[in-house]
């Protein structure tokens, strides 16, 4: 199925445009990296605040209101630029396990972050900057920081791993 998808994608005008214009891929990669900075910046600030390392005088609710919307926009930009990079080389990322690990980790990071914020709101730790964060949420915050770092490592390693045996090249 992936091979049919890759063959279909390679025959599209979009793939011809991305692969044919020398400026497109470096521009798209730059936008991808800039969007990573936004997502990572927000993830680091929010999770270090849950751990009460930074912004201790700010409530988690006020920080989430500032950092979650731009992260959501950045993840949409990451999806679009990521799909453009796939369109430019349909037989590259989608035939490498590290890419699917990255997508799985990203889904987990988004779900766990939503769970963390909803849980903190339910625990009444949302609006008051002085209330200590329950230990379970601090553990989740450490786990989330590790997951985001793993996503970056996976993203970088896509280009350094082999495609599945027998996959198109
Ligand atoms: C939202 C869905 C995403 C898709 C579809 C996607 C897809 C891709 C693709 C296709 C590449 C190029 C790999 C290659 O051929 O070498 C890439 C690179 C990369 N991605 Fe993503 N990505 C996504 C989200 C993310 C996120 C959330 C992060 C980190 C927070 C991230 C970090 C990276 C990094 C660090 C690279 C290497 C960039 C470089 O060195 O040029 N990506 N991504």
XYZ file of N, CA, C and O and ligand atoms in Angstrom:
719
model
N 0.825 -1.217 0.000
C 0.000 0.000 0.000
C 0.862 1.271 0.000
O 0.639 2.170 -0.804
N 1.899 1.283 0.851
C 2.779 2.464 0.880
C 3.471 2.653 -0.462
O 3.668 3.773 -0.928
N 3.812 1.534 -1.117
C 4.489 1.643 -2.424
C 3.550 2.262 -3.461
O 3.976 3.102 -4.263
N 2.257 1.881 -3.397
C 1.297 2.482 -4.340
C 1.164 3.978 -4.069
O 1.150 4.799 -4.989
N 1.106 4.304 -2.753
C 0.989 5.713 -2.381
C 2.210 6.490 -2.862
O 2.099 7.579 -3.454
N 3.416 5.910 -2.649
C 4.650 6.600 -3.059
C 4.696 6.779 -4.576
O 5.067 7.850 -5.071
N 4.258 5.752 -5.316
C 4.265 5.852 -6.787
C 3.258 6.913 -7.247
O 3.554 7.729 -8.131
N 2.091 6.921 -6.603
C 1.080 7.942 -6.950
C 1.623 9.345 -6.658
O 1.551 10.251 -7.481
N 2.232 9.481 -5.446
C 2.738 10.805 -5.023
C 3.833 11.297 -5.970
O 3.852 12.456 -6.373
N 4.719 10.368 -6.363
C 5.844 10.748 -7.232
C 5.364 11.256 -8.589
O 6.059 12.031 -9.246
N 4.139 10.846 -8.989
C 3.604 11.252 -10.303
C 2.807 12.558 -10.232
O 2.284 13.022 -11.247
N 2.711 13.164 -9.052
C 1.910 14.385 -8.907
C 2.716 15.633 -9.286
O 3.946 15.641 -9.136
N 2.038 16.689 -9.752
C 2.738 17.959 -10.057
C 3.419 18.540 -8.812
O 4.476 19.165 -8.919
N 2.826 18.282 -7.620
C 3.417 18.795 -6.376
C 4.812 18.203 -6.180
O 5.786 18.918 -5.882
N 4.919 16.859 -6.385
C 6.224 16.204 -6.222
C 7.228 16.760 -7.234
O 8.378 17.065 -6.878
N 6.769 16.971 -8.467
C 7.660 17.520 -9.508
C 8.115 18.931 -9.127
O 9.298 19.279 -9.286
N 7.207 19.718 -8.540
C 7.550 21.092 -8.135
C 8.577 21.075 -7.003
O 9.622 21.738 -7.078
N 8.306 20.290 -5.945
C 9.203 20.267 -4.780
C 10.595 19.755 -5.168
O 11.613 20.314 -4.777
N 10.604 18.688 -5.991
C 11.891 18.099 -6.382
C 12.590 18.926 -7.453
O 13.815 18.918 -7.543
N 11.791 19.694 -8.233
C 12.341 20.395 -9.402
C 12.899 21.783 -9.127
O 13.747 22.278 -9.880
N 12.446 22.419 -8.046
C 12.901 23.780 -7.743
C 13.949 23.730 -6.617
O 13.605 23.378 -5.487
N 15.161 24.139 -6.896
C 16.266 23.985 -5.925
C 16.000 24.706 -4.604
O 16.481 24.291 -3.559
N 15.179 25.762 -4.610
C 14.991 26.563 -3.389
C 13.936 25.979 -2.456
O 13.879 26.339 -1.277
N 13.099 25.058 -2.978
C 11.939 24.609 -2.189
C 12.357 23.791 -0.957
O 11.968 24.116 0.162
N 13.150 22.742 -1.153
C 13.490 21.869 -0.026
C 14.236 22.619 1.090
O 13.833 22.528 2.260
N 15.284 23.404 0.778
C 15.941 24.120 1.887
C 15.002 25.108 2.598
O 15.092 25.269 3.818
N 14.086 25.716 1.833
C 13.127 26.643 2.451
C 12.166 25.883 3.364
O 11.919 26.292 4.502
N 11.673 24.758 2.879
C 10.749 23.937 3.666
C 11.438 23.380 4.914
O 10.880 23.402 6.004
N 12.685 22.927 4.761
C 13.431 22.408 5.918
C 13.643 23.514 6.959
O 13.518 23.273 8.164
N 13.929 24.740 6.475
C 14.130 25.863 7.396
C 12.849 26.141 8.179
O 12.883 26.321 9.399
N 11.707 26.148 7.468
C 10.423 26.373 8.144
C 10.139 25.250 9.145
O 9.646 25.493 10.246
N 10.526 24.016 8.776
C 10.320 22.876 9.673
C 11.115 23.074 10.968
O 10.594 22.911 12.060
N 12.371 23.484 10.799
C 13.233 23.684 11.974
C 12.745 24.867 12.825
O 12.725 24.790 14.061
N 12.288 25.951 12.182
C 11.763 27.096 12.946
C 10.528 26.686 13.745
O 10.368 27.067 14.908
N 9.664 25.865 13.133
C 8.461 25.401 13.838
C 8.834 24.474 14.993
O 8.195 24.490 16.049
N 9.897 23.676 14.810
C 10.399 22.834 15.912
C 10.797 23.725 17.090
O 10.486 23.423 18.242
N 11.437 24.879 16.811
C 11.856 25.795 17.875
C 10.649 26.272 18.684
O 10.698 26.318 19.918
N 9.547 26.599 17.984
C 8.344 27.084 18.674
C 7.763 25.982 19.566
O 7.485 26.204 20.748
N 7.630 24.781 19.002
C 7.044 23.670 19.765
C 7.934 23.308 20.958
O 7.458 23.146 22.078
N 9.240 23.227 20.716
C 10.162 22.861 21.803
C 10.221 23.944 22.872
O 10.250 23.644 24.067
N 10.201 25.213 22.439
C 10.217 26.314 23.412
C 9.025 26.207 24.350
O 9.163 26.277 25.581
N 7.841 25.989 23.763
C 6.617 25.882 24.571
C 6.656 24.645 25.469
O 6.319 24.719 26.655
N 7.110 23.515 24.919
C 7.147 22.274 25.704
C 8.109 22.415 26.884
O 7.796 21.986 28.003
N 9.266 23.034 26.650
C 10.249 23.202 27.730
C 9.698 24.134 28.814
O 9.729 23.788 30.005
N 9.141 25.277 28.427
C 8.623 26.231 29.431
C 7.475 25.610 30.225
O 7.474 25.627 31.459
N 6.508 25.014 29.522
C 5.341 24.460 30.227
C 5.734 23.320 31.172
O 5.313 23.281 32.330
N 6.575 22.400 30.692
C 6.917 21.258 31.543
C 7.868 21.644 32.673
O 7.745 21.115 33.787
N 8.777 22.599 32.420
C 9.636 23.055 33.520
C 8.841 23.867 34.547
O 9.182 23.894 35.722
N 7.753 24.510 34.103
C 6.871 25.206 35.064
C 6.127 24.196 35.932
O 5.994 24.386 37.144
N 5.676 23.090 35.315
C 5.010 22.039 36.099
C 5.987 21.498 37.148
O 5.606 21.205 38.275
N 7.280 21.439 36.773
C 8.314 20.977 37.710
C 8.747 22.096 38.660
O 9.648 21.913 39.478
N 8.122 23.285 38.514
C 8.419 24.479 39.319
C 9.899 24.882 39.230
O 10.500 25.364 40.197
N 10.477 24.727 38.044
C 11.864 25.167 37.819
C 11.887 26.595 37.278
O 12.778 27.392 37.596
N 10.885 26.915 36.416
C 10.824 28.268 35.835
C 9.437 28.871 36.043
O 8.475 28.161 36.338
N 9.342 30.190 35.884
C 8.052 30.916 35.889
C 7.187 30.541 37.094
O 5.959 30.435 36.974
N 7.781 30.383 38.273
C 7.012 29.926 39.457
C 5.966 30.955 39.892
O 4.997 30.599 40.559
N 6.161 32.202 39.479
C 5.173 33.217 39.875
C 4.024 33.309 38.876
O 3.090 34.084 39.059
N 4.125 32.521 37.808
C 3.057 32.508 36.800
C 2.175 31.264 36.990
O 2.707 30.167 37.209
N 0.848 31.402 36.873
C -0.010 30.218 36.969
C 0.144 29.378 35.697
O 0.450 29.924 34.621
N -0.061 28.052 35.843
C 0.056 27.173 34.676
C -0.981 27.568 33.619
O -0.713 27.567 32.415
N -2.162 27.979 34.090
C -3.218 28.408 33.161
C -2.792 29.577 32.292
O -3.003 29.570 31.068
N -2.133 30.565 32.892
C -1.730 31.746 32.096
C -0.621 31.371 31.114
O -0.606 31.845 29.970
N 0.291 30.484 31.523
C 1.350 30.053 30.596
C 0.769 29.226 29.450
O 1.148 29.412 28.290
N -0.182 28.354 29.784
C -0.796 27.539 28.728
C -1.524 28.432 27.722
O -1.435 28.208 26.510
N -2.181 29.481 28.223
C -2.900 30.388 27.325
C -1.935 31.096 26.362
O -2.293 31.397 25.229
N -0.693 31.317 26.830
C 0.304 31.998 25.977
C 0.992 31.034 25.017
O 1.277 31.379 23.877
N 1.252 29.783 25.466
C 2.129 28.910 24.675
C 1.402 27.842 23.848
O 1.935 27.381 22.840
N 0.192 27.446 24.294
C -0.485 26.369 23.538
C -0.928 26.825 22.135
O -0.665 26.112 21.153
N -1.566 28.003 21.974
C -1.981 28.385 20.601
C -0.832 28.445 19.573
O -0.942 27.833 18.497
N 0.295 29.120 19.870
C 1.369 29.109 18.855
C 1.931 27.704 18.590
O 2.349 27.397 17.471
N 1.910 26.831 19.641
C 2.392 25.459 19.409
C 1.472 24.725 18.444
O 1.925 23.959 17.591
N 0.171 24.964 18.589
C -0.790 24.296 17.696
C -0.545 24.744 16.251
O -0.514 23.904 15.333
N -0.314 26.045 16.073
C -0.021 26.555 14.719
C 1.283 25.939 14.206
O 1.369 25.494 13.059
N 2.287 25.864 15.083
C 3.590 25.314 14.682
C 3.474 23.839 14.290
O 4.120 23.390 13.334
N 2.621 23.072 14.984
C 2.461 21.650 14.636
C 1.781 21.513 13.263
O 2.142 20.641 12.460
N 0.857 22.411 12.952
C 0.254 22.400 11.606
C 1.327 22.708 10.556
O 1.407 22.032 9.517
N 2.204 23.686 10.843
C 3.298 24.028 9.919
C 4.258 22.834 9.771
O 4.711 22.515 8.666
N 4.521 22.120 10.886
C 5.382 20.936 10.835
C 4.763 19.852 9.959
O 5.451 19.201 9.170
N 3.446 19.672 10.085
C 2.768 18.653 9.271
C 2.838 19.023 7.788
O 3.167 18.177 6.944
N 2.573 20.300 7.473
C 2.588 20.733 6.066
C 4.007 20.632 5.486
O 4.214 20.055 4.411
N 5.016 21.158 6.223
C 6.382 21.110 5.696
C 6.889 19.673 5.641
O 7.593 19.290 4.709
N 6.476 18.860 6.626
C 6.867 17.447 6.606
C 6.289 16.732 5.394
O 6.997 15.991 4.693
N 5.012 16.994 5.106
C 4.368 16.361 3.945
C 4.989 16.855 2.639
O 5.130 16.088 1.675
N 5.403 18.126 2.604
C 6.076 18.639 1.396
C 7.419 17.935 1.195
O 7.785 17.578 0.066
N 8.152 17.689 2.317
C 9.432 16.977 2.189
C 9.188 15.537 1.695
O 9.946 15.013 0.881
N 8.105 14.924 2.171
C 7.751 13.569 1.711
C 7.373 13.615 0.234
O 7.773 12.752 -0.556
N 6.619 14.653 -0.171
C 6.223 14.776 -1.581
C 7.450 14.891 -2.478
O 7.484 14.346 -3.579
N 8.501 15.599 -1.970
C 9.711 15.790 -2.770
C 10.522 14.507 -2.927
O 11.214 14.316 -3.930
N 10.430 13.626 -1.931
C 11.152 12.335 -1.970
C 10.247 11.229 -1.434
O 10.454 10.737 -0.308
N 9.263 10.792 -2.231
C 8.248 9.857 -1.713
C 8.808 8.519 -1.233
O 8.149 7.832 -0.452
N 10.018 8.148 -1.687
C 10.528 6.824 -1.280
C 11.524 6.935 -0.128
O 12.298 6.005 0.116
N 11.511 8.070 0.590
C 12.516 8.255 1.660
C 11.885 8.010 3.037
O 11.876 6.866 3.522
N 11.304 9.026 3.636
C 10.904 8.948 5.049
C 9.900 7.835 5.354
O 10.064 7.096 6.325
N 8.865 7.681 4.501
C 7.778 6.770 4.865
C 8.183 5.293 4.824
O 7.426 4.433 5.289
N 9.375 4.993 4.302
C 9.855 3.601 4.290
C 10.940 3.385 5.338
O 11.743 2.454 5.236
N 10.991 4.273 6.336
C 11.980 4.117 7.407
C 11.272 4.068 8.761
O 10.472 4.949 9.074
N 11.595 3.049 9.541
C 10.908 2.858 10.835
C 11.016 4.094 11.719
O 10.065 4.446 12.416
N 12.179 4.771 11.674
C 12.380 5.911 12.571
C 11.340 7.015 12.310
O 10.933 7.714 13.240
N 10.870 7.133 11.042
C 9.828 8.130 10.745
C 8.532 7.763 11.455
O 7.879 8.619 12.069
N 8.144 6.488 11.443
C 6.883 6.069 12.079
C 7.013 6.104 13.597
O 6.029 6.413 14.290
N 8.233 5.833 14.111
C 8.445 6.039 15.550
C 8.189 7.499 15.909
O 7.530 7.805 16.907
N 8.725 8.393 15.056
C 8.564 9.839 15.305
C 7.084 10.239 15.310
O 6.628 10.964 16.194
N 6.323 9.714 14.335
C 4.892 10.052 14.270
C 4.151 9.491 15.497
O 3.296 10.159 16.061
N 4.532 8.286 15.929
C 3.907 7.691 17.113
C 4.230 8.496 18.368
O 3.346 8.765 19.197
N 5.507 8.900 18.489
C 5.915 9.705 19.652
C 5.194 11.049 19.659
O 4.797 11.554 20.708
N 5.018 11.624 18.451
C 4.327 12.916 18.372
C 2.872 12.780 18.817
O 2.377 13.599 19.595
N 2.202 11.718 18.371
C 0.810 11.491 18.799
C 0.756 11.315 20.312
O -0.115 11.886 20.991
N 1.730 10.568 20.866
C 1.769 10.360 22.320
C 2.015 11.681 23.049
O 1.353 11.976 24.049
N 2.943 12.504 22.521
C 3.269 13.780 23.180
C 2.048 14.702 23.218
O 1.773 15.336 24.238
N 1.310 14.743 22.104
C 0.125 15.608 22.054
C -0.946 15.097 23.024
O -1.512 15.870 23.805
N -1.190 13.781 23.022
C -2.210 13.213 23.919
C -1.817 13.391 25.385
O -2.644 13.793 26.214
N -0.544 13.130 25.720
C -0.090 13.255 27.113
C -0.122 14.712 27.579
O -0.451 14.999 28.731
N 0.204 15.644 26.674
C 0.155 17.068 27.043
C -1.286 17.491 27.333
O -1.548 18.174 28.317
N -2.211 17.039 26.473
C -3.629 17.349 26.709
C -4.075 16.757 28.043
O -4.755 17.422 28.840
N -3.634 15.526 28.324
C -3.982 14.880 29.587
C -3.386 15.609 30.785
O -4.052 15.798 31.812
N -2.136 16.035 30.651
C -1.456 16.759 31.734
C -2.210 18.049 32.068
O -2.525 18.323 33.234
N -2.520 18.835 31.023
C -3.187 20.127 31.260
C -4.592 19.924 31.823
O -4.991 20.613 32.762
N -5.320 18.939 31.281
C -6.678 18.667 31.800
C -6.600 18.199 33.249
O -7.406 18.619 34.092
N -5.618 17.371 33.559
C -5.455 16.861 34.920
C -5.112 17.974 35.903
O -5.663 18.033 37.020
N -4.238 18.883 35.496
C -3.854 20.000 36.365
C -5.056 20.913 36.620
O -5.247 21.409 37.728
N -5.872 21.092 35.584
C -7.083 21.918 35.747
C -8.019 21.249 36.746
O -8.525 21.890 37.668
N -8.201 19.928 36.618
C -9.100 19.183 37.512
C -8.588 19.189 38.955
O -9.369 19.183 39.902
N -7.273 19.253 39.108
C -6.667 19.245 40.443
C -6.638 20.627 41.088
O -6.106 20.805 42.186
N -7.133 21.642 40.335
C -7.171 23.001 40.913
C -5.787 23.639 40.987
O -5.553 24.520 41.814
N -4.867 23.184 40.115
C -3.504 23.741 40.125
C -3.362 24.735 38.968
O -2.280 25.203 38.660
N -4.471 25.078 38.315
C -4.444 25.817 37.053
C -4.228 27.304 37.242
O -3.386 27.905 36.592
N -5.017 27.910 38.130
C -5.039 29.378 38.225
C -4.176 29.943 39.343
O -3.901 31.133 39.360
N -3.763 29.101 40.273
C -3.031 29.607 41.424
C -1.546 29.243 41.309
O -1.184 28.063 41.335
N -0.685 30.250 41.199
C 0.746 29.993 40.981
C 1.417 29.382 42.201
O 2.456 28.740 42.079
N 0.824 29.533 43.372
C 1.481 29.073 44.604
C 1.249 27.597 44.902
O 2.042 26.970 45.588
N 0.185 27.016 44.334
C -0.154 25.627 44.677
C 0.903 24.669 44.131
O 1.209 24.716 42.944
N 1.483 23.822 44.998
C 2.496 22.878 44.509
C 1.885 21.876 43.522
O 0.714 21.557 43.602
N 2.694 21.407 42.567
C 2.212 20.458 41.557
C 2.321 19.040 42.092
O 3.391 18.659 42.563
N 1.244 18.243 42.040
C 1.320 16.853 42.526
C 2.446 16.069 41.844
O 2.733 16.291 40.666
N 3.066 15.149 42.602
C 4.242 14.406 42.113
C 3.968 13.695 40.782
O 4.800 13.711 39.871
N 2.783 13.111 40.653
C 2.481 12.352 39.424
C 2.598 13.246 38.192
O 3.134 12.836 37.152
N 2.167 14.484 38.312
C 2.241 15.405 37.169
C 3.689 15.820 36.896
O 4.074 16.055 35.750
N 4.499 15.896 37.954
C 5.911 16.233 37.721
C 6.602 15.095 36.963
O 7.391 15.322 36.071
N 6.240 13.846 37.331
C 6.798 12.700 36.619
C 6.402 12.721 35.150
O 7.231 12.481 34.258
N 5.136 13.063 34.901
C 4.654 13.149 33.517
C 5.395 14.255 32.757
O 5.752 14.088 31.583
N 5.672 15.361 33.451
C 6.384 16.471 32.802
C 7.803 16.049 32.393
O 8.259 16.369 31.289
N 8.483 15.285 33.263
C 9.824 14.782 32.914
C 9.723 13.842 31.711
O 10.490 13.957 30.745
N 8.725 12.959 31.752
C 8.523 12.027 30.638
C 8.272 12.763 29.330
O 8.825 12.414 28.281
N 7.459 13.821 29.391
C 7.142 14.588 28.172
C 8.386 15.260 27.596
O 8.591 15.279 26.383
N 9.238 15.803 28.474
C 10.464 16.439 27.972
C 11.323 15.410 27.230
O 11.861 15.690 26.155
N 11.391 14.193 27.778
C 12.175 13.137 27.122
C 11.549 12.746 25.779
O 12.267 12.535 24.790
N 10.222 12.696 25.731
C 9.543 12.327 24.478
C 9.811 13.372 23.394
O 10.116 13.034 22.244
N 9.749 14.659 23.748
C 10.005 15.705 22.745
C 11.443 15.631 22.216
O 11.683 15.787 21.024
N 12.396 15.344 23.123
C 13.790 15.204 22.667
C 13.913 14.007 21.725
O 14.585 14.063 20.693
N 13.192 12.921 22.067
C 13.222 11.721 21.216
C 12.652 12.013 19.829
O 13.150 11.498 18.821
N 11.634 12.878 19.753
C 11.041 13.241 18.460
C 12.090 13.965 17.592
O 12.232 13.697 16.400
N 12.846 14.872 18.216
C 13.884 15.608 17.476
C 14.962 14.645 16.978
O 15.379 14.691 15.816
N 15.389 13.742 17.860
C 16.425 12.769 17.459
C 15.909 11.925 16.291
O 16.605 11.729 15.291
N 14.660 11.466 16.404
C 14.084 10.650 15.322
C 14.013 11.454 14.029
O 14.356 10.956 12.957
N 13.618 12.738 14.123
C 13.524 13.571 12.935
C 14.864 13.676 12.211
O 14.947 13.563 10.992
N 15.913 13.867 13.004
C 17.239 14.018 12.415
C 17.762 12.697 11.839
O 18.437 12.654 10.825
N 17.399 11.604 12.487
C 17.943 10.315 12.060
C 17.239 9.720 10.851
O 17.703 8.737 10.274
N 16.113 10.333 10.443
C 15.422 9.824 9.244
C 16.409 9.752 8.080
O 16.455 8.785 7.324
N 17.223 10.801 7.965
C 18.162 10.866 6.842
C 19.353 9.923 6.972
O 20.145 9.795 6.036
N 19.521 9.267 8.120
C 20.713 8.430 8.349
C 20.381 6.965 8.568
O 21.233 6.194 9.013
N 19.138 6.593 8.298
C 18.777 5.178 8.448
C 18.396 4.616 7.077
O 18.036 5.357 6.169
N 18.484 3.306 6.966
C 18.158 2.640 5.701
C 16.656 2.422 5.577
O 15.957 2.287 6.597
N 16.175 2.379 4.337
C 14.775 2.013 4.115
C 14.583 0.530 4.383
O 15.544 -0.227 4.468
N 13.315 0.130 4.560
C 13.020 -1.280 4.824
C 13.530 -2.138 3.659
O 13.507 -1.716 2.508
N 13.969 -3.368 3.990
C 14.430 -4.255 2.909
C 13.340 -4.412 1.845
O 12.166 -4.581 2.168
N 13.740 -4.242 0.567
C 12.777 -4.419 -0.520
C 11.944 -3.181 -0.794
O 11.162 -3.149 -1.743
N 12.113 -2.127 0.025
C 11.309 -0.914 -0.221
C 11.898 -0.149 -1.395
O 13.104 -0.229 -1.655
N 11.055 0.620 -2.124
C 11.553 1.345 -3.310
C 12.587 2.396 -2.900
O 12.514 2.932 -1.785
N 13.552 2.674 -3.759
C 14.576 3.692 -3.397
C 14.611 4.817 -4.409
O 13.946 4.727 -5.441
C 3.689 16.964 12.343
C 4.178 16.020 11.632
C 5.606 15.932 11.102
C 5.972 15.391 9.891
C 5.041 14.816 8.824
C 7.431 15.475 9.813
C 8.182 15.006 8.737
C 9.543 15.190 8.596
C 10.312 14.801 7.419
C 9.750 14.121 6.182
C 11.606 15.164 7.635
C 12.807 15.005 6.663
C 13.540 13.790 6.992
C 14.595 13.493 5.955
O 14.218 13.146 4.848
O 15.770 13.622 6.259
C 11.672 15.758 8.952
C 12.829 16.218 9.529
C 12.889 16.653 10.833
N 11.836 16.781 11.701
Fe 9.881 16.465 11.312
N 7.928 16.057 10.954
C 6.842 16.349 11.776
C 6.895 16.897 13.023
C 8.075 17.167 13.692
C 8.160 17.563 15.091
C 6.964 17.742 16.019
C 9.492 17.736 15.390
C 10.153 18.127 16.694
C 9.553 18.682 17.732
C 10.246 17.440 14.170
C 11.614 17.491 14.072
C 12.341 17.224 12.917
C 13.796 17.401 12.792
C 14.740 17.880 13.900
C 14.135 17.037 11.483
C 15.527 17.087 10.831
C 15.599 18.442 10.179
C 16.870 18.633 9.409
O 17.910 18.296 9.890
O 16.794 19.200 8.330
N 9.356 17.116 13.156
N 10.398 15.772 9.515
